[in-house]
Amino acid sequence: MSKYDQLSAHYQTIHHFNHAQAMLGWDAAANMPAGGNDARSNAMAELSVHVHRLSTQPQLEDWFGQAEQEALTGEQQASLREMKRQWQQATVVPEELVQAQSMAGSKCEHAWRTQRQENDWAGFEKNWKEVVALSREEAQIRGDALGVTPYDAMLDKFEPGTSSASLDVLFSEVKLWLPELIEKALAKQRSETIIMPTGRFSTASQKALGLDVMKLLQFDFTRGRLDESVHPFCGGVPSDVRITTRYDEEDFVQALMGIVHETGHARYEQGLPNAFAGLPVGEARSMGIHESQSLFFEMQIGRSQPFISHLSRLSAEAFNAHQDPVFAEENLQKIYTRVEKGFIRVDADELTYPAHVILRYEIERDLINGVIEHTDVPALWDEKMQASLGLSTKDNDKNGCMQDIHWTDGAFGYFPSYTLGAMYAAQYKATMTNTVDFDAAIQSGDLSPIFQWLSDNIWSQASLHTTDELVKRATGETLNAAHFKKHLEGRYL
């Protein structure tokens, strides 16, 4: 057996344990009773340590050295590169730190669910302090190993090849044109009449509607399912993808588009190549590319006029409201392209969303690099919210710095992925329309031509290429934010 084959078998084993871990995580969010949390946290921490031990076995260094001397195909070389990348990421962090982070993250996240509702910053801060301290320790270790800043080392986990220097340039450009674009869109919408949903939209009807929309988006129900959780997410594994949403019986709008978004994540997972199943090279390229799929589904497909036409028909049927003007195509289009300055990122519209992301990026960058302390975050959040969206979060931390799940378990470096994803999605659409009649495909109800393009250019490529190579092969250029700006101007002005 070649060393490459031995490494492949070893990483398949790690994948099986990660599969179990993913299902335990999904269950904790979607099904587990509150009393099960302590035991579940212990079980998941134990699994984390086991995976970490498998990922850091001493013989792996020799195996990588020998495998690099073997005659490998181009795809095998890419596979070896991705295995080695994961190995380097794992070996640099000591086991005790992995276990401590798992425990601190579980504890902080579980308590956060209640603390957020109660606006209890003081209670949250006690748990979060530990999460931040451990994340900084991890970032310092990774940064030293990679020869980059602590925050850049955390970015590398989610966005290989991206640096805060490049993000600073990208986001400072966006900050130059975004505020004016938001004000123009708000001014344009002031003269429009819009009918907002009122009444009760039962969870059962909303779920049935969501499942119909998932069918339209060609989700494979033999390899995945839809459930409910506090914070919508896509989890599981490519052969069994679990997506969740949350329902509000007074408003069907958010949950429905949330399902479209998570279905984008899920279709990417379901579209990853079987040939590399269980191997690092068979995984999604980066979180930015993952978000580009969910945001392609939500923003490029989901809020397009022909798709809103389907939503108009399906939602009127689901709620038995054929005469209700709320569900008229034109009205739904206004609802789904409504611009509003709000506190909550997950409820933000497409236009104000980047402001939410940039704020979080600037805070977490400085927090992990030690420029600010965790106790500075509420005041900084308030200051940046006032500067970017004119809203104050003073004494309102549940709708400020406590609103996201990401920081509760130390996922620092993730937030930029959302705006990178939106930019990539706009770039794919600009390229795709050269060969695919985008609107006609959606109108017909058979979106196969669109999904075929995504499959050929993104899904089937998994992690065979770097992010820049992947995007350049698909669109002819690396990330170009001009496509995003043009898309927003076209839709909102």
Coordinates of C-alpha atoms in Angstrom, one line a residue:
M1 CA 0.0 0.0 0.0
S2 CA 1.5 3.4 -1.0
K3 CA 1.9 6.1 1.7
Y4 CA -0.7 8.2 -0.2
D5 CA -3.2 5.3 0.1
Q6 CA -2.4 4.9 3.8
L7 CA -3.0 8.6 4.3
S8 CA -6.3 8.4 2.4
A9 CA -7.5 5.5 4.5
H10 CA -6.5 7.4 7.7
Y11 CA -8.4 10.5 6.7
Q12 CA -11.5 8.4 5.8
T13 CA -11.4 7.2 9.4
I14 CA -11.2 10.7 10.7
H15 CA -14.1 11.6 8.4
H16 CA -16.3 8.9 10.1
F17 CA -15.7 10.3 13.5
N18 CA -16.5 13.8 12.2
H19 CA -19.7 12.4 10.7
A20 CA -20.7 11.2 14.2
Q21 CA -19.7 14.6 15.7
A22 CA -21.8 16.5 13.1
M23 CA -24.9 14.4 13.9
L24 CA -24.5 14.9 17.6
G25 CA -24.2 18.7 17.0
W26 CA -27.3 18.7 14.8
D27 CA -29.2 16.8 17.4
A28 CA -28.1 19.1 20.2
A29 CA -29.5 22.1 18.2
A30 CA -32.7 20.5 16.8
N31 CA -33.9 17.8 19.3
M32 CA -31.9 17.5 22.5
P33 CA -33.8 18.4 25.8
A34 CA -32.0 21.0 27.9
G35 CA -31.1 18.5 30.6
G36 CA -29.0 16.6 28.2
N37 CA -26.5 19.4 27.6
D38 CA -23.8 18.6 30.1
A39 CA -23.5 14.9 29.1
R40 CA -23.6 15.8 25.4
S41 CA -20.9 18.5 25.9
N42 CA -18.7 15.8 27.5
A43 CA -19.3 13.3 24.8
M44 CA -18.6 15.8 22.0
A45 CA -15.4 17.0 23.8
E46 CA -14.3 13.4 24.1
L47 CA -14.9 13.0 20.3
S48 CA -13.0 16.2 19.6
V49 CA -10.0 14.9 21.5
H50 CA -10.2 11.6 19.7
V51 CA -10.3 13.2 16.3
H52 CA -7.5 15.5 17.3
R53 CA -5.3 12.5 18.4
L54 CA -6.1 10.7 15.1
S55 CA -5.1 14.0 13.2
T56 CA -1.8 14.4 15.0
Q57 CA -0.4 10.8 15.2
P58 CA 3.4 10.9 15.1
Q59 CA 3.8 8.7 12.0
L60 CA 1.8 11.1 9.8
E61 CA 4.8 13.4 9.3
D62 CA 6.9 10.5 7.8
W63 CA 3.9 9.4 5.7
F64 CA 3.5 12.9 4.2
G65 CA 7.3 13.1 3.5
Q66 CA 7.2 9.7 1.7
A67 CA 3.9 10.3 -0.1
E68 CA 5.4 13.5 -1.6
Q69 CA 8.1 11.4 -3.2
E70 CA 5.5 9.0 -4.8
A71 CA 4.3 9.3 -8.5
L72 CA 0.8 10.9 -8.0
T73 CA -1.8 12.1 -10.5
G74 CA -2.8 15.8 -10.4
E75 CA -5.9 15.0 -8.4
Q76 CA -3.9 12.9 -5.9
Q77 CA -1.4 15.8 -5.5
A78 CA -4.3 18.1 -4.7
S79 CA -5.7 15.5 -2.3
L80 CA -2.3 15.2 -0.6
R81 CA -2.0 19.0 -0.3
E82 CA -5.4 19.2 1.4
M83 CA -4.7 16.3 3.8
K84 CA -1.4 18.0 4.7
R85 CA -3.1 21.3 5.2
Q86 CA -5.5 19.7 7.7
W87 CA -2.7 17.9 9.4
Q88 CA -0.7 21.1 9.8
Q89 CA -3.7 22.9 11.2
A90 CA -4.3 20.1 13.8
T91 CA -0.7 19.4 14.9
V92 CA 0.0 23.0 15.8
V93 CA -2.7 23.1 18.5
P94 CA -2.1 21.1 21.8
E95 CA -4.7 18.5 22.8
E96 CA -5.5 20.2 26.1
L97 CA -6.4 23.4 24.3
V98 CA -8.7 21.6 21.9
Q99 CA -10.5 20.0 24.9
A100 CA -10.7 23.2 26.9
Q101 CA -12.1 25.1 23.9
S102 CA -14.8 22.4 23.2
M103 CA -15.9 22.6 26.9
A104 CA -15.8 26.4 27.1
G105 CA -17.6 26.8 23.8
S106 CA -20.4 24.3 24.7
K107 CA -20.9 26.0 28.1
C108 CA -20.9 29.5 26.7
E109 CA -23.2 28.7 23.8
H110 CA -25.7 26.8 25.9
A111 CA -26.0 29.6 28.5
W112 CA -26.1 32.2 25.7
R113 CA -29.4 30.9 24.5
T114 CA -31.1 32.1 27.7
Q115 CA -28.8 35.0 28.4
R116 CA -29.4 36.6 25.0
Q117 CA -33.2 36.6 25.6
E118 CA -32.6 38.2 29.0
N119 CA -30.1 40.8 27.6
D120 CA -27.7 39.5 30.3
W121 CA -24.4 40.8 29.2
A122 CA -22.9 40.4 32.7
G123 CA -23.7 36.7 32.8
F124 CA -22.6 36.1 29.2
E125 CA -19.3 38.0 29.7
K126 CA -18.2 35.6 32.5
N127 CA -18.4 32.6 30.1
W128 CA -17.2 34.5 27.0
K129 CA -14.1 35.7 28.7
E130 CA -12.8 32.1 28.7
V131 CA -13.8 31.5 25.1
V132 CA -11.9 34.7 24.0
A133 CA -8.8 33.8 26.1
L134 CA -8.6 30.3 24.6
S135 CA -9.2 31.6 21.0
R136 CA -6.4 34.1 21.4
E137 CA -4.2 31.4 22.6
E138 CA -5.1 29.3 19.6
A139 CA -4.6 32.3 17.3
Q140 CA -1.2 33.1 18.7
I141 CA 0.0 29.5 18.3
R142 CA -1.4 29.3 14.7
G143 CA 0.0 32.7 13.8
D144 CA 3.5 31.8 15.0
A145 CA 3.4 28.6 13.0
L146 CA 2.2 30.4 9.8
G147 CA 4.2 33.5 10.2
V148 CA 1.1 35.7 10.2
T149 CA -0.9 37.8 12.6
P150 CA -3.1 35.9 15.1
Y151 CA -6.3 37.0 13.4
D152 CA -5.0 36.1 9.9
A153 CA -4.3 32.6 11.3
M154 CA -7.9 32.3 12.4
L155 CA -9.1 33.6 9.0
D156 CA -7.0 30.8 7.4
K157 CA -9.2 28.2 9.0
F158 CA -12.2 29.4 7.1
E159 CA -10.7 31.3 4.1
P160 CA -7.4 29.8 3.1
G161 CA -5.3 32.3 1.3
T162 CA -7.2 35.4 2.6
S163 CA -5.5 38.0 4.8
S164 CA -6.9 40.9 6.8
A165 CA -4.7 43.2 4.6
S166 CA -6.7 42.2 1.5
L167 CA -10.0 42.4 3.5
D168 CA -9.2 45.9 4.8
V169 CA -8.8 47.1 1.2
L170 CA -11.9 45.3 0.0
F171 CA -14.1 46.4 2.8
S172 CA -12.9 50.0 2.9
E173 CA -13.9 50.3 -0.7
V174 CA -17.4 49.0 0.1
K175 CA -17.6 51.5 2.9
L176 CA -17.0 54.3 0.4
W177 CA -20.1 53.5 -1.8
L178 CA -22.5 51.5 0.4
P179 CA -23.9 54.2 2.7
E180 CA -25.0 56.3 -0.3
L181 CA -26.5 53.3 -2.1
I182 CA -28.5 52.5 1.1
E183 CA -29.8 56.1 1.3
K184 CA -30.8 56.2 -2.4
A185 CA -32.6 52.9 -2.1
L186 CA -34.5 54.0 1.0
A187 CA -35.5 57.3 -0.8
K188 CA -36.7 55.3 -3.8
Q189 CA -38.8 53.0 -1.6
R190 CA -40.5 55.8 0.4
S191 CA -42.9 56.4 -2.5
E192 CA -43.9 52.7 -2.7
T193 CA -46.8 51.1 -1.1
I194 CA -46.2 47.7 0.4
I195 CA -48.6 45.3 2.2
M196 CA -46.9 43.5 5.1
P197 CA -48.2 40.0 6.2
T198 CA -50.6 40.0 9.1
G199 CA -52.5 37.2 10.8
R200 CA -51.3 33.7 11.7
F201 CA -49.2 31.5 9.4
S202 CA -49.1 28.1 11.1
T203 CA -45.8 26.4 11.5
A204 CA -47.2 23.3 9.7
S205 CA -48.2 25.4 6.6
Q206 CA -44.8 27.2 6.6
K207 CA -43.0 23.9 6.8
A208 CA -45.1 22.4 3.9
L209 CA -44.3 25.6 1.8
G210 CA -40.6 25.3 2.7
L211 CA -40.6 21.7 1.5
D212 CA -42.2 22.7 -1.8
V213 CA -39.6 25.3 -2.4
M214 CA -36.8 22.9 -1.6
K215 CA -38.3 20.5 -4.2
L216 CA -38.2 23.4 -6.8
L217 CA -34.5 23.9 -5.8
Q218 CA -34.0 20.1 -6.4
F219 CA -32.9 19.3 -2.9
D220 CA -32.3 15.5 -2.6
F221 CA -34.6 14.3 0.2
T222 CA -33.1 10.8 0.1
R223 CA -29.9 12.4 1.4
G224 CA -31.1 15.1 3.8
R225 CA -33.9 16.7 5.8
L226 CA -35.4 19.9 7.2
D227 CA -35.9 20.6 10.9
E228 CA -36.2 23.5 13.4
S229 CA -33.6 25.2 15.6
V230 CA -33.0 28.5 17.4
H231 CA -30.4 29.5 14.8
P232 CA -30.8 28.2 11.2
F233 CA -27.9 26.2 9.9
C234 CA -26.8 23.5 7.5
G235 CA -25.0 20.6 9.1
G236 CA -24.5 16.8 8.7
V237 CA -22.4 15.3 5.9
P238 CA -22.8 15.2 2.1
S239 CA -24.6 11.9 2.2
D240 CA -27.0 13.1 4.9
V241 CA -27.4 16.9 5.0
R242 CA -29.4 18.4 7.8
I243 CA -30.8 21.9 7.4
T244 CA -32.8 23.9 10.0
T245 CA -34.9 27.0 10.1
R246 CA -36.9 28.8 12.7
Y247 CA -40.6 29.7 12.3
D248 CA -42.5 32.8 13.4
E249 CA -46.3 32.3 13.1
E250 CA -46.8 36.0 12.6
D251 CA -44.3 36.2 9.7
F252 CA -43.6 33.6 7.1
V253 CA -41.1 35.8 5.2
Q254 CA -37.9 35.2 7.1
A255 CA -38.2 31.4 7.5
L256 CA -39.1 30.9 3.9
M257 CA -36.0 32.8 2.6
G258 CA -33.9 31.1 5.4
I259 CA -34.9 27.7 3.8
V260 CA -33.8 28.9 0.4
H261 CA -30.4 30.1 1.9
E262 CA -29.8 26.8 3.7
T263 CA -30.8 24.8 0.7
G264 CA -28.0 26.5 -1.2
H265 CA -25.5 25.3 1.4
A266 CA -27.1 21.8 1.2
R267 CA -27.0 21.5 -2.6
Y268 CA -23.3 22.3 -2.5
E269 CA -22.7 19.5 0.0
Q270 CA -24.9 17.1 -2.0
G271 CA -23.1 18.1 -5.2
L272 CA -19.6 17.4 -3.9
P273 CA -17.8 14.6 -5.9
N274 CA -18.3 11.0 -4.7
A275 CA -14.9 10.1 -6.0
F276 CA -13.4 12.1 -3.1
A277 CA -16.0 11.4 -0.4
G278 CA -14.5 11.4 3.1
L279 CA -11.3 13.1 2.0
P280 CA -10.3 16.7 2.7
V281 CA -10.0 17.4 -1.1
G282 CA -13.7 16.3 -1.4
E283 CA -14.8 19.0 1.0
A284 CA -16.1 22.5 0.3
R285 CA -13.3 24.8 -0.7
S286 CA -13.8 27.5 2.0
M287 CA -16.6 29.1 4.0
G288 CA -16.7 32.0 1.5
I289 CA -17.3 29.6 -1.3
H290 CA -19.9 27.8 0.9
E291 CA -21.7 31.2 1.5
S292 CA -21.5 31.9 -2.2
Q293 CA -23.7 29.0 -2.8
S294 CA -26.3 29.8 -0.1
L295 CA -26.3 33.5 -1.2
F296 CA -26.5 32.5 -4.9
F297 CA -29.7 30.6 -4.0
E298 CA -31.1 33.3 -1.7
M299 CA -30.0 36.5 -3.5
Q300 CA -29.4 35.7 -7.1
I301 CA -32.2 33.0 -7.5
G302 CA -34.5 33.5 -4.5
R303 CA -35.1 37.3 -4.8
S304 CA -35.2 37.3 -8.6
Q305 CA -38.6 38.3 -10.2
P306 CA -39.2 34.9 -11.8
F307 CA -38.6 33.0 -8.6
I308 CA -40.8 35.4 -6.6
S309 CA -43.5 34.5 -9.1
H310 CA -43.2 30.9 -8.0
L311 CA -43.2 32.0 -4.3
S312 CA -46.3 34.0 -4.9
R313 CA -48.2 31.0 -6.3
L314 CA -46.9 28.5 -3.7
S315 CA -47.4 30.7 -0.7
A316 CA -51.0 31.6 -1.7
E317 CA -51.7 27.9 -2.0
A318 CA -49.9 27.0 1.3
F319 CA -51.9 29.6 3.3
N320 CA -55.1 29.2 1.3
A321 CA -55.1 32.9 0.5
H322 CA -55.5 33.2 -3.3
Q323 CA -57.2 36.6 -3.0
D324 CA -54.9 38.1 -0.4
P325 CA -52.9 41.0 -1.9
V326 CA -49.9 40.2 0.4
F327 CA -49.1 37.2 -1.9
A328 CA -49.4 39.1 -5.1
E329 CA -46.1 38.8 -7.1
E330 CA -45.4 42.5 -7.2
N331 CA -46.0 42.9 -3.4
L332 CA -43.8 39.9 -2.5
Q333 CA -41.1 41.3 -4.7
K334 CA -41.3 44.6 -2.7
I335 CA -41.2 42.6 0.6
Y336 CA -38.1 40.6 -0.4
T337 CA -36.2 43.6 -1.7
R338 CA -37.2 45.9 1.1
V339 CA -34.3 47.9 2.5
E340 CA -34.4 48.8 6.2
K341 CA -31.7 49.7 8.7
G342 CA -32.1 47.1 11.5
F343 CA -30.2 45.7 14.4
I344 CA -30.2 42.0 13.5
R345 CA -27.7 40.6 10.9
V346 CA -29.7 37.4 10.1
D347 CA -32.8 39.6 9.4
A348 CA -30.9 42.2 7.4
D349 CA -31.7 42.9 3.8
E350 CA -29.1 42.3 1.0
L351 CA -28.1 45.9 0.9
T352 CA -27.4 46.6 4.6
Y353 CA -26.0 43.2 5.3
P354 CA -22.4 44.0 4.4
A355 CA -22.4 46.8 7.0
H356 CA -23.3 44.2 9.7
V357 CA -20.4 42.0 8.5
I358 CA -17.8 44.7 8.2
L359 CA -18.6 45.8 11.8
R360 CA -18.1 42.3 13.1
Y361 CA -14.9 41.8 11.1
E362 CA -13.3 45.0 12.5
I363 CA -14.2 44.1 16.1
E364 CA -13.1 40.4 15.9
R365 CA -9.9 41.4 14.1
D366 CA -8.9 43.8 16.8
L367 CA -10.1 41.5 19.6
I368 CA -8.0 38.5 18.4
N369 CA -5.0 40.7 17.7
G370 CA -5.2 42.0 21.3
V371 CA -5.9 45.6 20.2
I372 CA -9.1 45.7 22.3
E373 CA -10.5 43.6 25.2
H374 CA -13.7 41.6 25.2
T375 CA -15.2 44.0 27.7
D376 CA -14.8 46.8 25.1
V377 CA -17.1 45.0 22.6
P378 CA -20.5 46.4 23.7
A379 CA -19.4 50.0 23.5
L380 CA -17.5 49.5 20.2
W381 CA -20.5 47.7 18.7
D382 CA -22.8 50.7 19.6
E383 CA -20.3 53.1 18.2
K384 CA -19.9 51.2 14.9
M385 CA -23.6 50.6 14.5
Q386 CA -24.3 54.3 14.9
A387 CA -21.6 55.1 12.3
S388 CA -22.7 52.6 9.7
L389 CA -26.5 52.4 10.1
G390 CA -27.4 55.2 12.5
L391 CA -28.7 52.9 15.2
S392 CA -27.7 52.7 18.9
T393 CA -27.4 49.4 20.8
K394 CA -26.6 51.0 24.1
D395 CA -27.9 48.7 26.9
N396 CA -29.4 46.5 24.2
D397 CA -26.7 43.8 23.8
K398 CA -29.2 41.1 22.9
N399 CA -29.7 43.0 19.6
G400 CA -26.1 44.0 19.6
C401 CA -23.0 42.0 20.3
M402 CA -24.9 39.0 21.8
Q403 CA -27.0 38.3 18.8
D404 CA -24.8 35.8 16.9
I405 CA -23.9 32.2 17.8
H406 CA -20.5 32.4 16.1
W407 CA -18.5 34.1 18.8
T408 CA -20.0 32.0 21.6
D409 CA -17.9 29.0 20.7
G410 CA -14.9 30.9 19.3
A411 CA -15.6 30.9 15.5
F412 CA -13.6 34.1 15.0
G413 CA -12.6 34.7 11.4
Y414 CA -15.9 33.4 9.9
F415 CA -17.9 36.6 9.4
P416 CA -16.0 37.9 6.3
S417 CA -17.1 34.7 4.5
Y418 CA -20.7 36.1 4.3
T419 CA -19.8 39.2 2.3
L420 CA -17.1 37.4 0.3
G421 CA -19.8 34.9 -0.6
A422 CA -22.2 37.6 -1.7
M423 CA -19.5 39.0 -4.0
Y424 CA -18.6 35.6 -5.5
A425 CA -22.3 34.9 -6.1
A426 CA -22.8 38.1 -8.1
Q427 CA -19.7 37.2 -10.1
Y428 CA -21.0 33.7 -10.9
K429 CA -24.3 35.2 -12.1
A430 CA -22.6 37.7 -14.3
T431 CA -20.6 34.9 -16.0
M432 CA -23.4 32.4 -16.1
T433 CA -25.7 34.6 -18.0
N434 CA -23.3 34.4 -21.0
T435 CA -24.3 30.8 -21.5
V436 CA -27.5 30.2 -19.5
D437 CA -30.8 31.9 -20.0
F438 CA -31.1 32.5 -16.2
D439 CA -34.6 34.0 -16.0
A440 CA -36.1 31.6 -18.5
A441 CA -34.8 28.6 -16.6
I442 CA -36.3 29.8 -13.3
Q443 CA -39.6 30.8 -15.0
S444 CA -40.0 27.3 -16.5
G445 CA -39.7 25.7 -13.0
D446 CA -36.8 23.6 -14.2
L447 CA -33.7 25.2 -12.8
S448 CA -31.4 22.4 -14.1
P449 CA -29.3 24.6 -16.5
I450 CA -28.4 26.9 -13.5
F451 CA -27.6 23.9 -11.2
Q452 CA -25.6 22.3 -14.0
W453 CA -23.4 25.4 -14.3
L454 CA -22.8 25.4 -10.5
S455 CA -22.1 21.7 -10.5
D456 CA -19.6 21.9 -13.3
N457 CA -17.8 24.9 -12.1
I458 CA -18.1 24.8 -8.3
W459 CA -19.6 21.7 -6.7
S460 CA -17.8 19.0 -8.6
Q461 CA -14.5 20.9 -8.1
A462 CA -14.6 20.6 -4.2
S463 CA -11.1 21.5 -2.9
L464 CA -9.1 20.5 -6.0
H465 CA -8.0 24.1 -6.5
T466 CA -7.2 27.2 -4.3
T467 CA -10.1 29.6 -3.9
D468 CA -8.6 32.1 -6.4
E469 CA -8.0 29.3 -9.0
L470 CA -11.5 28.0 -8.5
V471 CA -13.1 31.4 -9.1
K472 CA -10.8 32.2 -12.0
R473 CA -11.6 28.9 -13.7
A474 CA -15.3 29.5 -13.3
T475 CA -15.5 33.2 -14.2
G476 CA -12.3 34.1 -15.9
E477 CA -11.0 36.4 -13.1
T478 CA -10.3 36.3 -9.4
L479 CA -12.7 38.1 -7.0
N480 CA -13.9 41.4 -8.5
A481 CA -16.3 43.4 -6.2
A482 CA -17.5 45.5 -9.1
H483 CA -19.9 42.7 -10.0
F484 CA -21.5 42.9 -6.6
K485 CA -21.9 46.7 -6.7
K486 CA -23.4 46.5 -10.2
H487 CA -25.8 43.8 -9.0
L488 CA -27.0 45.9 -6.0
E489 CA -27.4 49.0 -8.2
G490 CA -29.4 47.1 -10.8
R491 CA -31.8 45.6 -8.2
Y492 CA -32.2 48.6 -5.8
L493 CA -31.9 51.7 -8.0

